[in-house]
Coordinates of N, CA and C in Angstrom, one line a residue:
M6 N 87.8 100.4 113.6 CA 86.5 100.0 113.8 C 85.9 100.4 112.4
N7 N 85.2 99.4 111.9 CA 84.2 99.7 110.8 C 83.0 100.5 111.4
E8 N 82.6 101.9 110.5 CA 81.5 102.2 111.1 C 80.8 103.4 109.9
F9 N 79.3 103.6 110.1 CA 79.4 105.0 109.2 C 79.7 106.3 110.0
A10 N 80.3 106.9 109.0 CA 80.4 108.3 109.7 C 79.3 109.2 109.8
S11 N 79.6 109.3 111.0 CA 78.6 110.7 111.6 C 78.5 112.4 110.8
E12 N 77.4 112.9 110.5 CA 77.6 113.5 110.0 C 78.6 115.1 110.5
E13 N 79.0 114.7 112.1 CA 80.1 115.8 112.4 C 81.5 115.5 111.9
D14 N 81.6 114.0 111.6 CA 82.8 113.4 111.2 C 82.5 113.9 109.6
V15 N 81.7 113.6 109.2 CA 81.5 114.2 107.5 C 82.2 115.5 107.6
G16 N 81.9 116.6 108.1 CA 82.7 118.0 108.1 C 83.7 118.0 108.6
T17 N 84.0 117.4 109.7 CA 85.4 117.5 110.4 C 86.7 116.8 109.6
F18 N 86.2 115.9 109.0 CA 87.3 115.2 108.1 C 87.1 115.5 106.4
E19 N 86.3 116.5 106.1 CA 85.9 116.7 105.0 C 85.5 115.3 103.7
L20 N 85.1 114.8 104.4 CA 84.6 113.6 103.7 C 83.9 113.6 102.0
K21 N 83.1 114.8 102.0 CA 82.7 114.8 100.7 C 83.7 115.5 99.8
K22 N 84.6 116.0 100.2 CA 85.7 116.7 99.5 C 86.5 115.5 99.1
I23 N 87.0 114.6 99.9 CA 88.0 113.3 99.4 C 86.8 112.7 98.6
W24 N 85.7 112.2 98.7 CA 84.8 111.2 98.0 C 84.9 111.9 96.7
N25 N 84.8 113.3 96.3 CA 84.8 113.8 94.9 C 86.1 114.2 94.1
S26 N 87.0 114.0 94.8 CA 88.9 113.8 94.6 C 89.0 112.5 93.8
F27 N 88.0 111.4 94.2 CA 88.4 110.4 93.6 C 87.1 110.1 91.7
R28 N 86.5 111.1 92.1 CA 85.1 110.7 91.2 C 85.7 111.7 89.8
L29 N 85.1 111.3 88.9 CA 85.1 112.2 87.5 C 84.0 113.3 87.8
P30 N 84.0 114.4 87.3 CA 83.0 115.2 87.3 C 81.8 114.9 87.4
F31 N 81.1 114.0 86.3 CA 80.1 113.5 86.0 C 79.6 112.8 87.3
Q32 N 80.4 112.0 88.0 CA 79.9 111.2 89.2 C 80.1 112.0 90.4
Q33 N 80.7 113.1 90.7 CA 80.6 113.6 92.2 C 79.3 114.1 92.6
N34 N 79.3 114.1 93.6 CA 78.0 114.3 94.7 C 77.4 113.3 94.9
G35 N 77.8 111.9 94.1 CA 77.0 110.9 94.4 C 76.3 110.8 96.0
F36 N 77.1 111.2 97.2 CA 77.0 110.9 98.3 C 75.2 111.9 98.5
D37 N 75.1 112.7 97.8 CA 73.5 113.1 97.7 C 72.2 112.3 97.5
E38 N 72.7 111.3 97.1 CA 71.4 110.1 96.5 C 70.9 109.9 98.1
P39 N 69.5 109.5 98.1 CA 68.9 109.1 98.8 C 69.5 107.9 99.6
G40 N 69.8 108.3 101.1 CA 70.2 106.7 102.0 C 71.5 106.4 101.7
F41 N 72.2 107.4 101.0 CA 73.8 107.4 101.1 C 74.2 107.8 102.6
R42 N 75.8 106.7 102.6 CA 76.4 107.0 103.7 C 77.9 106.5 103.7
F43 N 78.7 107.9 104.7 CA 79.8 107.2 104.2 C 80.7 106.4 105.2
A44 N 81.2 105.2 104.3 CA 81.1 104.1 105.5 C 83.1 103.9 105.5
W45 N 83.3 103.6 106.9 CA 85.0 103.6 106.6 C 85.2 102.9 108.0
T46 N 86.7 102.5 107.9 CA 87.2 102.3 109.3 C 88.0 102.9 109.7
I47 N 87.9 103.4 110.6 CA 88.6 104.3 111.6 C 89.4 104.3 112.7
D48 N 90.3 104.5 113.6 CA 91.2 104.7 114.1 C 91.2 105.7 114.6
R49 N 90.4 106.1 115.7 CA 90.8 107.2 116.2 C 91.8 107.9 117.0
K50 N 92.3 106.6 118.1 CA 93.3 107.1 118.8 C 94.9 107.0 118.1
N51 N 95.0 106.3 116.7 CA 96.1 107.0 116.0 C 95.6 108.0 114.7
K52 N 94.6 108.2 114.7 CA 94.1 109.4 113.9 C 94.4 108.6 112.3
V53 N 94.0 107.5 112.1 CA 93.7 106.9 110.6 C 92.6 106.5 110.0
F54 N 92.4 106.3 109.0 CA 90.8 106.2 108.5 C 91.1 105.8 106.9
L55 N 90.8 104.7 106.7 CA 90.5 103.9 105.4 C 88.8 103.9 105.0
M56 N 88.8 104.4 103.4 CA 87.8 104.5 102.9 C 88.0 103.4 101.6
R57 N 87.0 102.8 100.9 CA 86.6 102.1 99.9 C 86.2 103.3 98.9
M58 N 87.1 103.7 97.9 CA 86.6 104.3 97.1 C 85.6 104.2 95.8
L59 N 86.7 103.5 94.9 CA 86.5 102.9 93.9 C 86.8 101.2 93.7
S60 N 85.9 100.8 93.0 CA 86.1 99.1 92.7 C 86.4 98.9 91.2
G61 N 86.8 98.4 90.8 CA 86.9 97.7 89.4 C 86.3 97.2 88.9
R62 N 85.8 96.8 87.6 CA 84.5 96.1 86.9 C 85.5 95.4 85.7
Q63 N 84.3 94.3 85.6 CA 84.9 93.1 84.9 C 86.1 92.8 85.0
E64 N 86.9 92.6 84.0 CA 88.3 91.7 84.2 C 89.3 92.5 85.5
L65 N 88.9 93.8 86.0 CA 89.9 94.1 87.2 C 88.6 94.6 88.5
S66 N 87.9 93.4 88.7 CA 86.6 93.3 89.6 C 87.4 93.1 90.7
N67 N 88.8 92.6 90.7 CA 89.6 92.6 92.3 C 90.6 93.8 92.6
R68 N 89.9 95.0 91.5 CA 91.2 96.4 92.1 C 90.0 96.8 92.8
I69 N 90.7 97.5 93.7 CA 90.0 98.4 95.2 C 91.2 99.4 95.0
T70 N 90.3 100.9 95.1 CA 91.0 101.9 95.4 C 90.5 102.6 97.0
F71 N 91.5 102.6 97.6 CA 91.0 103.1 99.2 C 91.6 104.2 99.3
A72 N 90.9 105.4 100.0 CA 91.3 106.6 100.4 C 92.0 106.2 101.7
L73 N 93.4 106.8 102.3 CA 94.1 106.2 103.5 C 94.4 107.6 104.2
W74 N 94.0 108.2 105.2 CA 93.9 109.1 105.8 C 94.9 109.1 107.3
I75 N 96.0 109.8 106.9 CA 96.8 109.4 108.5 C 96.9 110.8 108.9
D76 N 96.4 111.2 110.1 CA 96.7 112.5 110.9 C 96.9 113.7 110.0
G77 N 95.6 114.0 109.0 CA 95.7 114.9 108.2 C 96.5 114.7 106.5
T78 N 97.2 113.5 106.4 CA 97.9 113.4 105.3 C 97.0 112.4 104.3
L79 N 96.7 112.8 102.9 CA 95.6 112.0 102.7 C 96.4 111.2 101.2
L80 N 96.5 109.7 101.3 CA 96.9 109.0 100.4 C 95.9 108.0 99.6
T81 N 96.9 107.7 98.6 CA 95.8 107.0 98.0 C 96.5 105.4 97.7
A82 N 95.7 104.3 98.0 CA 96.2 102.6 98.1 C 95.3 102.2 97.1
V83 N 96.2 101.6 96.1 CA 95.2 100.8 94.9 C 96.2 99.4 95.2
L84 N 94.7 98.4 95.5 CA 95.1 97.1 95.7 C 94.5 95.9 94.8
D85 N 95.2 94.7 94.9 CA 94.1 93.9 93.9 C 94.1 92.7 95.1
L86 N 92.8 92.4 95.1 CA 92.6 90.9 95.8 C 93.3 89.6 95.3
G87 N 94.2 89.2 96.0 CA 95.0 87.9 94.9 C 93.7 86.8 95.2
A88 N 94.1 85.8 93.5 CA 93.6 84.7 93.5 C 92.9 84.0 94.7
E89 N 94.0 84.1 95.8 CA 94.0 83.1 96.9 C 93.0 83.6 97.3
S90 N 92.4 84.8 97.2 CA 91.4 85.3 98.2 C 90.0 84.2 98.0
T91 N 88.9 84.1 99.1 CA 88.4 83.2 99.3 C 86.9 83.7 100.4
E92 N 85.7 83.4 100.3 CA 84.9 83.6 101.0 C 83.4 82.9 101.2
N93 N 83.3 82.5 102.0 CA 82.2 81.6 102.5 C 81.2 82.2 103.5
V94 N 80.3 83.0 103.1 CA 79.4 83.9 103.9 C 78.9 83.0 104.9
K95 N 78.0 81.6 104.4 CA 77.2 80.5 104.8 C 78.0 80.1 105.9
K96 N 79.2 79.9 105.6 CA 80.2 79.3 106.9 C 81.0 79.7 107.7
G97 N 80.6 81.2 107.5 CA 81.6 82.3 108.0 C 83.1 82.2 107.7
T98 N 83.6 81.6 107.0 CA 85.2 81.9 106.8 C 85.3 82.2 105.3
G99 N 86.8 82.5 105.1 CA 87.5 82.9 104.1 C 88.8 83.9 104.5
Q100 N 89.6 84.2 103.5 CA 90.9 85.3 103.8 C 90.8 86.3 102.6
S101 N 91.1 87.4 102.3 CA 91.7 88.7 101.5 C 93.4 88.0 101.4
V102 N 93.5 88.1 100.6 CA 95.1 88.2 99.9 C 95.4 89.4 99.2
W103 N 95.8 90.7 100.1 CA 96.2 92.0 99.1 C 97.3 92.0 98.6
N104 N 97.4 92.3 97.4 CA 98.7 92.7 96.5 C 98.5 94.3 96.4
L105 N 99.3 95.1 97.1 CA 99.5 96.4 96.4 C 100.1 96.6 95.3
L106 N 99.5 97.6 94.4 CA 99.9 98.0 93.1 C 100.2 99.5 93.1
R107 N 99.9 100.1 93.9 CA 100.4 101.6 94.0 C 100.1 102.2 95.3
L108 N 101.0 103.2 95.7 CA 100.6 103.7 96.7 C 101.2 105.1 96.6
E109 N 100.0 106.5 96.4 CA 100.1 107.5 96.5 C 100.1 108.5 97.4
I110 N 101.6 108.8 97.7 CA 101.9 109.7 98.7 C 102.6 110.7 98.5
P111 N 101.8 112.2 99.2 CA 102.2 113.4 99.0 C 103.7 113.8 99.1
P112 N 104.2 114.3 98.9 CA 105.9 114.8 98.8 C 105.9 115.3 100.2
N113 N 105.2 116.2 100.6 CA 105.2 116.8 101.8 C 105.4 116.1 103.0
T114 N 104.7 114.8 102.6 CA 105.0 113.8 104.3 C 105.9 113.4 104.9
S115 N 105.8 113.6 106.0 CA 107.4 113.0 106.8 C 107.2 111.9 107.3
L116 N 105.8 110.9 106.8 CA 105.9 109.4 107.5 C 106.6 109.0 106.1
S117 N 107.1 107.5 106.7 CA 107.7 106.7 106.0 C 107.4 106.0 105.3
C118 N 107.7 104.9 104.1 CA 106.8 104.0 103.7 C 106.8 102.8 104.3
D119 N 107.7 102.4 105.2 CA 107.1 101.2 106.3 C 106.2 101.6 107.2
D120 N 106.0 102.9 107.8 CA 105.0 103.3 108.7 C 103.9 103.5 108.1
I121 N 103.7 103.8 106.8 CA 102.1 103.8 105.9 C 101.8 102.4 105.6
E122 N 102.6 101.5 105.4 CA 102.5 100.2 104.8 C 101.7 99.6 106.1
T123 N 102.4 99.9 107.3 CA 102.2 99.0 108.5 C 100.9 99.7 109.0
L124 N 100.2 101.1 109.2 CA 99.1 101.5 109.4 C 97.9 101.3 108.2
L125 N 98.5 100.6 107.0 CA 97.5 100.3 105.8 C 97.0 98.6 106.2
K126 N 98.1 98.1 106.1 CA 97.7 96.6 107.0 C 97.0 96.8 108.1
E127 N 97.0 97.3 108.8 CA 96.0 97.3 110.0 C 94.8 97.8 109.8
A128 N 94.8 98.9 109.0 CA 93.2 99.5 108.7 C 92.6 98.1 107.7
L129 N 93.9 97.8 107.0 CA 93.0 96.3 105.9 C 92.2 95.3 106.9
V130 N 92.8 94.9 108.0 CA 93.0 93.8 109.3 C 91.6 94.2 109.6
A131 N 91.5 95.5 109.8 CA 90.2 95.9 110.7 C 88.8 96.0 109.6
Y132 N 89.1 96.3 108.5 CA 88.4 96.2 107.5 C 87.4 95.0 107.4
G133 N 88.6 94.0 107.2 CA 88.2 92.8 107.4 C 87.7 92.1 105.7
Y134 N 86.5 91.5 105.7 CA 86.0 90.9 104.0 C 85.2 92.7 103.7
D135 N 84.5 93.4 104.0 CA 83.9 94.2 103.3 C 83.2 95.6 104.3
G136 N 84.4 95.5 105.5 CA 83.9 96.8 106.2 C 82.7 96.7 107.2
I137 N 82.1 97.7 107.4 CA 80.6 98.0 107.6 C 79.5 96.9 107.1
W138 N 79.9 96.7 106.1 CA 78.4 96.2 105.2 C 78.6 95.0 105.6
Q139 N 79.5 94.2 105.8 CA 79.4 92.8 105.6 C 80.7 92.5 106.3
S140 N 80.8 91.5 107.2 CA 81.5 90.8 108.2 C 81.7 89.7 108.3
I141 N 82.6 88.8 107.9 CA 82.4 87.2 108.1 C 83.6 87.1 109.2
P142 N 82.9 86.0 110.2 CA 83.4 85.8 111.4 C 84.9 85.5 111.5
H143 N 85.2 84.3 110.7 CA 86.5 83.5 110.9 C 87.2 83.9 109.3
Y144 N 87.8 85.0 109.4 CA 88.5 85.9 108.0 C 89.4 86.3 108.4
A145 N 90.6 85.6 107.5 CA 91.6 86.1 107.7 C 92.1 87.0 106.6
V146 N 93.1 87.9 106.8 CA 93.5 89.0 105.7 C 95.1 89.2 105.9
K147 N 95.5 88.9 104.6 CA 96.9 88.8 104.2 C 97.7 89.3 103.3
F148 N 98.8 89.6 103.1 CA 99.6 90.5 102.1 C 100.6 90.1 101.3
S149 N 101.0 90.5 100.5 CA 101.9 89.9 99.4 C 103.1 90.8 99.7
F150 N 102.8 92.1 100.2 CA 103.7 93.2 100.6 C 103.9 93.6 102.0

């Protein structure tokens, strides 16, 4: 489910700490800006959430870094949107084709790479075009990994 995290969830999942761990010191605490809300894709049943943390600029504008939290384990997934990705908001159609560049897995995790990739793919399918910010009704999510 794509939603804005509640204040309770922000505390329970330490979202401010996670947010700051992806930022340089001078960028931290951006969540203090008026109107800021933590947006995420969450699967409460499976204890998984996905948050878009960073986006590339200019020639790397298709590069997206996500925080992937799986039952207490925080991972980092760096992906590119492939050239085959399209969107037509007016027509309500499009697709994302995700290429996995890097998956940072803590050494102490008992999760297998296959399980992590499966959960990442499920989260990205739920995330769709742009999570809670904008959805496209007929949008496909595909993977090259």
